[in-house]
Amino acid sequence: MMYLQKFITKNIFIVILIVFSQLQSQRTLTVGGTNWTVTIPSITEAGDNYAGTYESSTSQIILAASVPLLLTNGKVSMHYTANPVWNSNLILSAKRTGDGTTTCVACSISGGTTYTIIPPTADIELFRITAVLALASYSNIPVQLQLSGVSVTLPAAGYNSQIVFTISDL
């Protein structure tokens, strides 16, 4: 009887470890919002230049993210890709303008409250979410975009890019 009890306890512990390892990999990220079209005023005087820096609304992009329970983290990162044409003198940046909403009391969201330059192709961290004793689930996390480097020296064209957000462990 004692052997059977140890066997059952050991198997329950193994099942708990398997379930826990599956929860570790279940980070999710949903991206919403609208496309941002920068309105750049016309130059009316010879020798004038553009303002150079433009900002979107404070909630241009809305993120929802969840991180599994028990002392885990989620790192939300970003990069951009040309879609199809981009000028490397134009600089895209993003910042988190709020915490969003959550029901998790012991969870936290940190970083990303100042503009971070978005690189092409290689991810850079925007912010982190930490789950302590429960599933850290955040919705309505607002993100603002900034475009700088606009100048009369850039070739006239329509420039487009796509920002890619990812979530991973630390």
JSON list of C-alpha atoms in Angstrom, two decimals:
[
{"chain": "A", "resi": 1, "resn": "MET", "atom": "CA", "xyz": [0.00, 0.00, 0.00]},
{"chain": "A", "resi": 2, "resn": "MET", "atom": "CA", "xyz": [2.85, 2.41, 0.88]},
{"chain": "A", "resi": 3, "resn": "TYR", "atom": "CA", "xyz": [4.53, 1.71, -2.47]},
{"chain": "A", "resi": 4, "resn": "LEU", "atom": "CA", "xyz": [1.30, 2.48, -4.35]},
{"chain": "A", "resi": 5, "resn": "GLN", "atom": "CA", "xyz": [0.92, 5.79, -2.50]},
{"chain": "A", "resi": 6, "resn": "LYS", "atom": "CA", "xyz": [4.50, 6.84, -3.38]},
{"chain": "A", "resi": 7, "resn": "PHE", "atom": "CA", "xyz": [3.92, 5.80, -7.00]},
{"chain": "A", "resi": 8, "resn": "ILE", "atom": "CA", "xyz": [0.72, 7.88, -7.23]},
{"chain": "A", "resi": 9, "resn": "THR", "atom": "CA", "xyz": [2.37, 10.90, -5.55]},
{"chain": "A", "resi": 10, "resn": "LYS", "atom": "CA", "xyz": [5.35, 10.68, -7.90]},
{"chain": "A", "resi": 11, "resn": "ASN", "atom": "CA", "xyz": [3.10, 10.45, -10.98]},
{"chain": "A", "resi": 12, "resn": "ILE", "atom": "CA", "xyz": [0.98, 13.39, -9.85]},
{"chain": "A", "resi": 13, "resn": "PHE", "atom": "CA", "xyz": [4.16, 15.44, -9.41]},
{"chain": "A", "resi": 14, "resn": "ILE", "atom": "CA", "xyz": [5.30, 14.50, -12.94]},
{"chain": "A", "resi": 15, "resn": "VAL", "atom": "CA", "xyz": [1.89, 15.47, -14.36]},
{"chain": "A", "resi": 16, "resn": "ILE", "atom": "CA", "xyz": [2.09, 18.83, -12.54]},
{"chain": "A", "resi": 17, "resn": "LEU", "atom": "CA", "xyz": [5.56, 19.44, -14.03]},
{"chain": "A", "resi": 18, "resn": "ILE", "atom": "CA", "xyz": [4.31, 18.61, -17.53]},
{"chain": "A", "resi": 19, "resn": "VAL", "atom": "CA", "xyz": [1.31, 20.93, -17.17]},
{"chain": "A", "resi": 20, "resn": "PHE", "atom": "CA", "xyz": [3.53, 23.70, -15.75]},
{"chain": "A", "resi": 21, "resn": "SER", "atom": "CA", "xyz": [5.99, 23.39, -18.65]},
{"chain": "A", "resi": 22, "resn": "GLN", "atom": "CA", "xyz": [3.10, 23.64, -21.11]},
{"chain": "A", "resi": 23, "resn": "LEU", "atom": "CA", "xyz": [1.83, 26.81, -19.39]},
{"chain": "A", "resi": 24, "resn": "GLN", "atom": "CA", "xyz": [5.30, 28.34, -19.61]},
{"chain": "A", "resi": 25, "resn": "SER", "atom": "CA", "xyz": [5.09, 28.40, -23.41]},
{"chain": "A", "resi": 26, "resn": "GLN", "atom": "CA", "xyz": [1.61, 29.90, -23.71]},
{"chain": "A", "resi": 27, "resn": "ARG", "atom": "CA", "xyz": [2.38, 33.58, -24.10]},
{"chain": "A", "resi": 28, "resn": "THR", "atom": "CA", "xyz": [0.00, 35.40, -26.41]},
{"chain": "A", "resi": 29, "resn": "LEU", "atom": "CA", "xyz": [0.02, 38.81, -28.07]},
{"chain": "A", "resi": 30, "resn": "THR", "atom": "CA", "xyz": [-2.76, 40.43, -30.09]},
{"chain": "A", "resi": 31, "resn": "VAL", "atom": "CA", "xyz": [-2.19, 43.61, -32.07]},
{"chain": "A", "resi": 32, "resn": "GLY", "atom": "CA", "xyz": [-4.99, 46.01, -32.97]},
{"chain": "A", "resi": 33, "resn": "GLY", "atom": "CA", "xyz": [-5.48, 49.62, -33.92]},
{"chain": "A", "resi": 34, "resn": "THR", "atom": "CA", "xyz": [-5.49, 51.40, -37.25]},
{"chain": "A", "resi": 35, "resn": "ASN", "atom": "CA", "xyz": [-3.00, 52.25, -39.96]},
{"chain": "A", "resi": 36, "resn": "TRP", "atom": "CA", "xyz": [-1.25, 55.56, -39.43]},
{"chain": "A", "resi": 37, "resn": "THR", "atom": "CA", "xyz": [-0.99, 57.92, -42.36]},
{"chain": "A", "resi": 38, "resn": "VAL", "atom": "CA", "xyz": [1.25, 60.87, -41.57]},
{"chain": "A", "resi": 39, "resn": "THR", "atom": "CA", "xyz": [-0.06, 64.14, -42.93]},
{"chain": "A", "resi": 40, "resn": "ILE", "atom": "CA", "xyz": [2.91, 66.28, -43.91]},
{"chain": "A", "resi": 41, "resn": "PRO", "atom": "CA", "xyz": [2.09, 69.91, -44.76]},
{"chain": "A", "resi": 42, "resn": "SER", "atom": "CA", "xyz": [3.24, 71.40, -48.04]},
{"chain": "A", "resi": 43, "resn": "ILE", "atom": "CA", "xyz": [6.31, 73.62, -48.23]},
{"chain": "A", "resi": 44, "resn": "THR", "atom": "CA", "xyz": [5.20, 77.10, -49.32]},
{"chain": "A", "resi": 45, "resn": "GLU", "atom": "CA", "xyz": [8.42, 79.13, -49.05]},
{"chain": "A", "resi": 46, "resn": "ALA", "atom": "CA", "xyz": [11.77, 78.49, -50.67]},
{"chain": "A", "resi": 47, "resn": "GLY", "atom": "CA", "xyz": [14.36, 77.42, -48.09]},
{"chain": "A", "resi": 48, "resn": "ASP", "atom": "CA", "xyz": [11.76, 76.00, -45.66]},
{"chain": "A", "resi": 49, "resn": "ASN", "atom": "CA", "xyz": [11.97, 72.45, -44.36]},
{"chain": "A", "resi": 50, "resn": "TYR", "atom": "CA", "xyz": [9.42, 70.10, -42.81]},
{"chain": "A", "resi": 51, "resn": "ALA", "atom": "CA", "xyz": [8.86, 69.98, -39.06]},
{"chain": "A", "resi": 52, "resn": "GLY", "atom": "CA", "xyz": [10.84, 66.73, -39.15]},
{"chain": "A", "resi": 53, "resn": "THR", "atom": "CA", "xyz": [9.00, 64.86, -36.36]},
{"chain": "A", "resi": 54, "resn": "TYR", "atom": "CA", "xyz": [5.38, 63.69, -36.31]},
{"chain": "A", "resi": 55, "resn": "GLU", "atom": "CA", "xyz": [3.41, 61.76, -33.68]},
{"chain": "A", "resi": 56, "resn": "SER", "atom": "CA", "xyz": [0.40, 59.50, -34.00]},
{"chain": "A", "resi": 57, "resn": "SER", "atom": "CA", "xyz": [-2.49, 59.43, -31.55]},
{"chain": "A", "resi": 58, "resn": "THR", "atom": "CA", "xyz": [-1.55, 58.09, -28.10]},
{"chain": "A", "resi": 59, "resn": "SER", "atom": "CA", "xyz": [-3.48, 54.88, -28.81]},
{"chain": "A", "resi": 60, "resn": "GLN", "atom": "CA", "xyz": [-2.61, 54.28, -32.46]},
{"chain": "A", "resi": 61, "resn": "ILE", "atom": "CA", "xyz": [-1.82, 50.65, -31.69]},
{"chain": "A", "resi": 62, "resn": "ILE", "atom": "CA", "xyz": [-3.63, 48.61, -29.04]},
{"chain": "A", "resi": 63, "resn": "LEU", "atom": "CA", "xyz": [-1.94, 45.49, -27.66]},
{"chain": "A", "resi": 64, "resn": "ALA", "atom": "CA", "xyz": [-3.33, 42.64, -25.58]},
{"chain": "A", "resi": 65, "resn": "ALA", "atom": "CA", "xyz": [-0.84, 40.25, -23.97]},
{"chain": "A", "resi": 66, "resn": "SER", "atom": "CA", "xyz": [-0.91, 37.35, -21.58]},
{"chain": "A", "resi": 67, "resn": "VAL", "atom": "CA", "xyz": [1.87, 35.58, -19.71]},
{"chain": "A", "resi": 68, "resn": "PRO", "atom": "CA", "xyz": [1.36, 32.24, -17.93]},
{"chain": "A", "resi": 69, "resn": "LEU", "atom": "CA", "xyz": [1.38, 31.96, -14.18]},
{"chain": "A", "resi": 70, "resn": "LEU", "atom": "CA", "xyz": [4.01, 31.40, -11.53]},
{"chain": "A", "resi": 71, "resn": "LEU", "atom": "CA", "xyz": [6.94, 33.77, -11.71]},
{"chain": "A", "resi": 72, "resn": "THR", "atom": "CA", "xyz": [7.24, 34.11, -15.49]},
{"chain": "A", "resi": 73, "resn": "ASN", "atom": "CA", "xyz": [7.86, 37.05, -17.77]},
{"chain": "A", "resi": 74, "resn": "GLY", "atom": "CA", "xyz": [6.89, 38.16, -21.21]},
{"chain": "A", "resi": 75, "resn": "LYS", "atom": "CA", "xyz": [9.04, 40.49, -23.27]},
{"chain": "A", "resi": 76, "resn": "VAL", "atom": "CA", "xyz": [7.16, 42.43, -25.96]},
{"chain": "A", "resi": 77, "resn": "SER", "atom": "CA", "xyz": [9.53, 43.33, -28.78]},
{"chain": "A", "resi": 78, "resn": "MET", "atom": "CA", "xyz": [9.21, 45.03, -32.15]},
{"chain": "A", "resi": 79, "resn": "HIS", "atom": "CA", "xyz": [10.89, 45.65, -35.49]},
{"chain": "A", "resi": 80, "resn": "TYR", "atom": "CA", "xyz": [9.76, 47.04, -38.83]},
{"chain": "A", "resi": 81, "resn": "THR", "atom": "CA", "xyz": [9.92, 45.88, -42.41]},
{"chain": "A", "resi": 82, "resn": "ALA", "atom": "CA", "xyz": [9.63, 47.99, -45.55]},
{"chain": "A", "resi": 83, "resn": "ASN", "atom": "CA", "xyz": [6.20, 47.62, -47.12]},
{"chain": "A", "resi": 84, "resn": "PRO", "atom": "CA", "xyz": [7.41, 47.78, -49.93]},
{"chain": "A", "resi": 85, "resn": "VAL", "atom": "CA", "xyz": [9.56, 50.97, -49.84]},
{"chain": "A", "resi": 86, "resn": "TRP", "atom": "CA", "xyz": [11.20, 52.73, -46.90]},
{"chain": "A", "resi": 87, "resn": "ASN", "atom": "CA", "xyz": [13.97, 55.33, -46.67]},
{"chain": "A", "resi": 88, "resn": "SER", "atom": "CA", "xyz": [16.61, 54.59, -44.03]},
{"chain": "A", "resi": 89, "resn": "ASN", "atom": "CA", "xyz": [16.75, 58.31, -43.09]},
{"chain": "A", "resi": 90, "resn": "LEU", "atom": "CA", "xyz": [13.21, 58.01, -41.72]},
{"chain": "A", "resi": 91, "resn": "ILE", "atom": "CA", "xyz": [13.19, 56.87, -38.09]},
{"chain": "A", "resi": 92, "resn": "LEU", "atom": "CA", "xyz": [10.22, 55.08, -36.55]},
{"chain": "A", "resi": 93, "resn": "SER", "atom": "CA", "xyz": [9.85, 55.03, -32.77]},
{"chain": "A", "resi": 94, "resn": "ALA", "atom": "CA", "xyz": [7.19, 53.72, -30.39]},
{"chain": "A", "resi": 95, "resn": "LYS", "atom": "CA", "xyz": [6.27, 54.09, -26.73]},
{"chain": "A", "resi": 96, "resn": "ARG", "atom": "CA", "xyz": [3.71, 52.61, -24.38]},
{"chain": "A", "resi": 97, "resn": "THR", "atom": "CA", "xyz": [1.38, 55.40, -23.24]},
{"chain": "A", "resi": 98, "resn": "GLY", "atom": "CA", "xyz": [-0.54, 53.43, -20.61]},
{"chain": "A", "resi": 99, "resn": "ASP", "atom": "CA", "xyz": [-0.70, 50.15, -18.70]},
{"chain": "A", "resi": 100, "resn": "GLY", "atom": "CA", "xyz": [-3.89, 48.88, -20.26]},
{"chain": "A", "resi": 101, "resn": "THR", "atom": "CA", "xyz": [-6.30, 46.93, -18.08]},
{"chain": "A", "resi": 102, "resn": "THR", "atom": "CA", "xyz": [-5.78, 43.79, -16.03]},
{"chain": "A", "resi": 103, "resn": "THR", "atom": "CA", "xyz": [-7.49, 41.89, -13.23]},
{"chain": "A", "resi": 104, "resn": "CYS", "atom": "CA", "xyz": [-4.21, 40.46, -11.96]},
{"chain": "A", "resi": 105, "resn": "VAL", "atom": "CA", "xyz": [-3.28, 42.04, -8.63]},
{"chain": "A", "resi": 106, "resn": "ALA", "atom": "CA", "xyz": [0.27, 40.68, -8.32]},
{"chain": "A", "resi": 107, "resn": "CYS", "atom": "CA", "xyz": [1.32, 41.30, -11.94]},
{"chain": "A", "resi": 108, "resn": "SER", "atom": "CA", "xyz": [3.27, 44.18, -13.40]},
{"chain": "A", "resi": 109, "resn": "ILE", "atom": "CA", "xyz": [4.02, 45.88, -16.67]},
{"chain": "A", "resi": 110, "resn": "SER", "atom": "CA", "xyz": [7.23, 47.90, -17.01]},
{"chain": "A", "resi": 111, "resn": "GLY", "atom": "CA", "xyz": [9.34, 49.81, -19.51]},
{"chain": "A", "resi": 112, "resn": "GLY", "atom": "CA", "xyz": [8.51, 51.32, -22.85]},
{"chain": "A", "resi": 113, "resn": "THR", "atom": "CA", "xyz": [7.23, 54.69, -21.59]},
{"chain": "A", "resi": 114, "resn": "THR", "atom": "CA", "xyz": [9.78, 56.70, -23.57]},
{"chain": "A", "resi": 115, "resn": "TYR", "atom": "CA", "xyz": [10.25, 56.53, -27.32]},
{"chain": "A", "resi": 116, "resn": "THR", "atom": "CA", "xyz": [12.29, 53.53, -28.46]},
{"chain": "A", "resi": 117, "resn": "ILE", "atom": "CA", "xyz": [13.65, 53.54, -32.00]},
{"chain": "A", "resi": 118, "resn": "ILE", "atom": "CA", "xyz": [12.23, 50.61, -33.96]},
{"chain": "A", "resi": 119, "resn": "PRO", "atom": "CA", "xyz": [15.01, 48.86, -35.90]},
{"chain": "A", "resi": 120, "resn": "PRO", "atom": "CA", "xyz": [14.56, 47.08, -39.23]},
{"chain": "A", "resi": 121, "resn": "THR", "atom": "CA", "xyz": [14.51, 43.27, -39.01]},
{"chain": "A", "resi": 122, "resn": "ALA", "atom": "CA", "xyz": [16.10, 42.79, -35.53]},
{"chain": "A", "resi": 123, "resn": "ASP", "atom": "CA", "xyz": [13.75, 42.87, -32.52]},
{"chain": "A", "resi": 124, "resn": "ILE", "atom": "CA", "xyz": [14.16, 45.41, -29.72]},
{"chain": "A", "resi": 125, "resn": "GLU", "atom": "CA", "xyz": [12.31, 45.27, -26.39]},
{"chain": "A", "resi": 126, "resn": "LEU", "atom": "CA", "xyz": [9.41, 47.67, -25.90]},
{"chain": "A", "resi": 127, "resn": "PHE", "atom": "CA", "xyz": [8.16, 46.52, -22.46]},
{"chain": "A", "resi": 128, "resn": "ARG", "atom": "CA", "xyz": [7.89, 43.57, -20.06]},
{"chain": "A", "resi": 129, "resn": "ILE", "atom": "CA", "xyz": [5.04, 41.85, -18.27]},
{"chain": "A", "resi": 130, "resn": "THR", "atom": "CA", "xyz": [5.67, 39.86, -15.10]},
{"chain": "A", "resi": 131, "resn": "ALA", "atom": "CA", "xyz": [3.27, 37.25, -13.72]},
{"chain": "A", "resi": 132, "resn": "VAL", "atom": "CA", "xyz": [3.78, 36.41, -10.05]},
{"chain": "A", "resi": 133, "resn": "LEU", "atom": "CA", "xyz": [1.04, 34.08, -8.81]},
{"chain": "A", "resi": 134, "resn": "ALA", "atom": "CA", "xyz": [-1.57, 34.22, -11.56]},
{"chain": "A", "resi": 135, "resn": "LEU", "atom": "CA", "xyz": [-1.99, 34.57, -15.29]},
{"chain": "A", "resi": 136, "resn": "ALA", "atom": "CA", "xyz": [-0.90, 38.07, -16.26]},
{"chain": "A", "resi": 137, "resn": "SER", "atom": "CA", "xyz": [-3.43, 39.14, -18.84]},
{"chain": "A", "resi": 138, "resn": "TYR", "atom": "CA", "xyz": [-3.41, 42.74, -20.07]},
{"chain": "A", "resi": 139, "resn": "SER", "atom": "CA", "xyz": [-5.69, 44.30, -22.67]},
{"chain": "A", "resi": 140, "resn": "ASN", "atom": "CA", "xyz": [-5.96, 47.76, -24.20]},
{"chain": "A", "resi": 141, "resn": "ILE", "atom": "CA", "xyz": [-2.24, 48.58, -23.87]},
{"chain": "A", "resi": 142, "resn": "PRO", "atom": "CA", "xyz": [-1.91, 51.81, -25.89]},
{"chain": "A", "resi": 143, "resn": "VAL", "atom": "CA", "xyz": [1.14, 52.45, -28.07]},
{"chain": "A", "resi": 144, "resn": "GLN", "atom": "CA", "xyz": [2.03, 55.74, -29.77]},
{"chain": "A", "resi": 145, "resn": "LEU", "atom": "CA", "xyz": [4.23, 56.03, -32.85]},
{"chain": "A", "resi": 146, "resn": "GLN", "atom": "CA", "xyz": [6.66, 58.76, -33.86]},
{"chain": "A", "resi": 147, "resn": "LEU", "atom": "CA", "xyz": [8.21, 59.44, -37.26]},
{"chain": "A", "resi": 148, "resn": "SER", "atom": "CA", "xyz": [11.32, 61.60, -37.47]},
{"chain": "A", "resi": 149, "resn": "GLY", "atom": "CA", "xyz": [13.86, 62.41, -40.14]},
{"chain": "A", "resi": 150, "resn": "VAL", "atom": "CA", "xyz": [11.32, 63.93, -42.55]},
{"chain": "A", "resi": 151, "resn": "SER", "atom": "CA", "xyz": [13.19, 66.42, -44.71]},
{"chain": "A", "resi": 152, "resn": "VAL", "atom": "CA", "xyz": [13.08, 68.10, -48.13]},
{"chain": "A", "resi": 153, "resn": "THR", "atom": "CA", "xyz": [16.31, 66.23, -48.87]},
{"chain": "A", "resi": 154, "resn": "LEU", "atom": "CA", "xyz": [14.46, 62.88, -49.02]},
{"chain": "A", "resi": 155, "resn": "PRO", "atom": "CA", "xyz": [13.33, 61.77, -52.47]},
{"chain": "A", "resi": 156, "resn": "ALA", "atom": "CA", "xyz": [9.62, 62.39, -53.03]},
{"chain": "A", "resi": 157, "resn": "ALA", "atom": "CA", "xyz": [7.84, 59.05, -52.67]},
{"chain": "A", "resi": 158, "resn": "GLY", "atom": "CA", "xyz": [5.22, 57.23, -50.66]},
{"chain": "A", "resi": 159, "resn": "TYR", "atom": "CA", "xyz": [7.04, 55.39, -47.88]},
{"chain": "A", "resi": 160, "resn": "ASN", "atom": "CA", "xyz": [5.37, 52.52, -46.05]},
{"chain": "A", "resi": 161, "resn": "SER", "atom": "CA", "xyz": [6.45, 50.10, -43.37]},
{"chain": "A", "resi": 162, "resn": "GLN", "atom": "CA", "xyz": [4.94, 47.40, -41.23]},
{"chain": "A", "resi": 163, "resn": "ILE", "atom": "CA", "xyz": [5.71, 47.06, -37.51]},
{"chain": "A", "resi": 164, "resn": "VAL", "atom": "CA", "xyz": [5.99, 43.50, -36.23]},
{"chain": "A", "resi": 165, "resn": "PHE", "atom": "CA", "xyz": [5.39, 42.84, -32.52]},
{"chain": "A", "resi": 166, "resn": "THR", "atom": "CA", "xyz": [6.42, 39.60, -30.78]},
{"chain": "A", "resi": 167, "resn": "ILE", "atom": "CA", "xyz": [6.20, 38.25, -27.24]},
{"chain": "A", "resi": 168, "resn": "SER", "atom": "CA", "xyz": [8.76, 35.88, -25.76]},
{"chain": "A", "resi": 169, "resn": "ASP", "atom": "CA", "xyz": [10.32, 34.88, -22.46]},
{"chain": "A", "resi": 170, "resn": "LEU", "atom": "CA", "xyz": [13.31, 36.82, -21.16]}
]
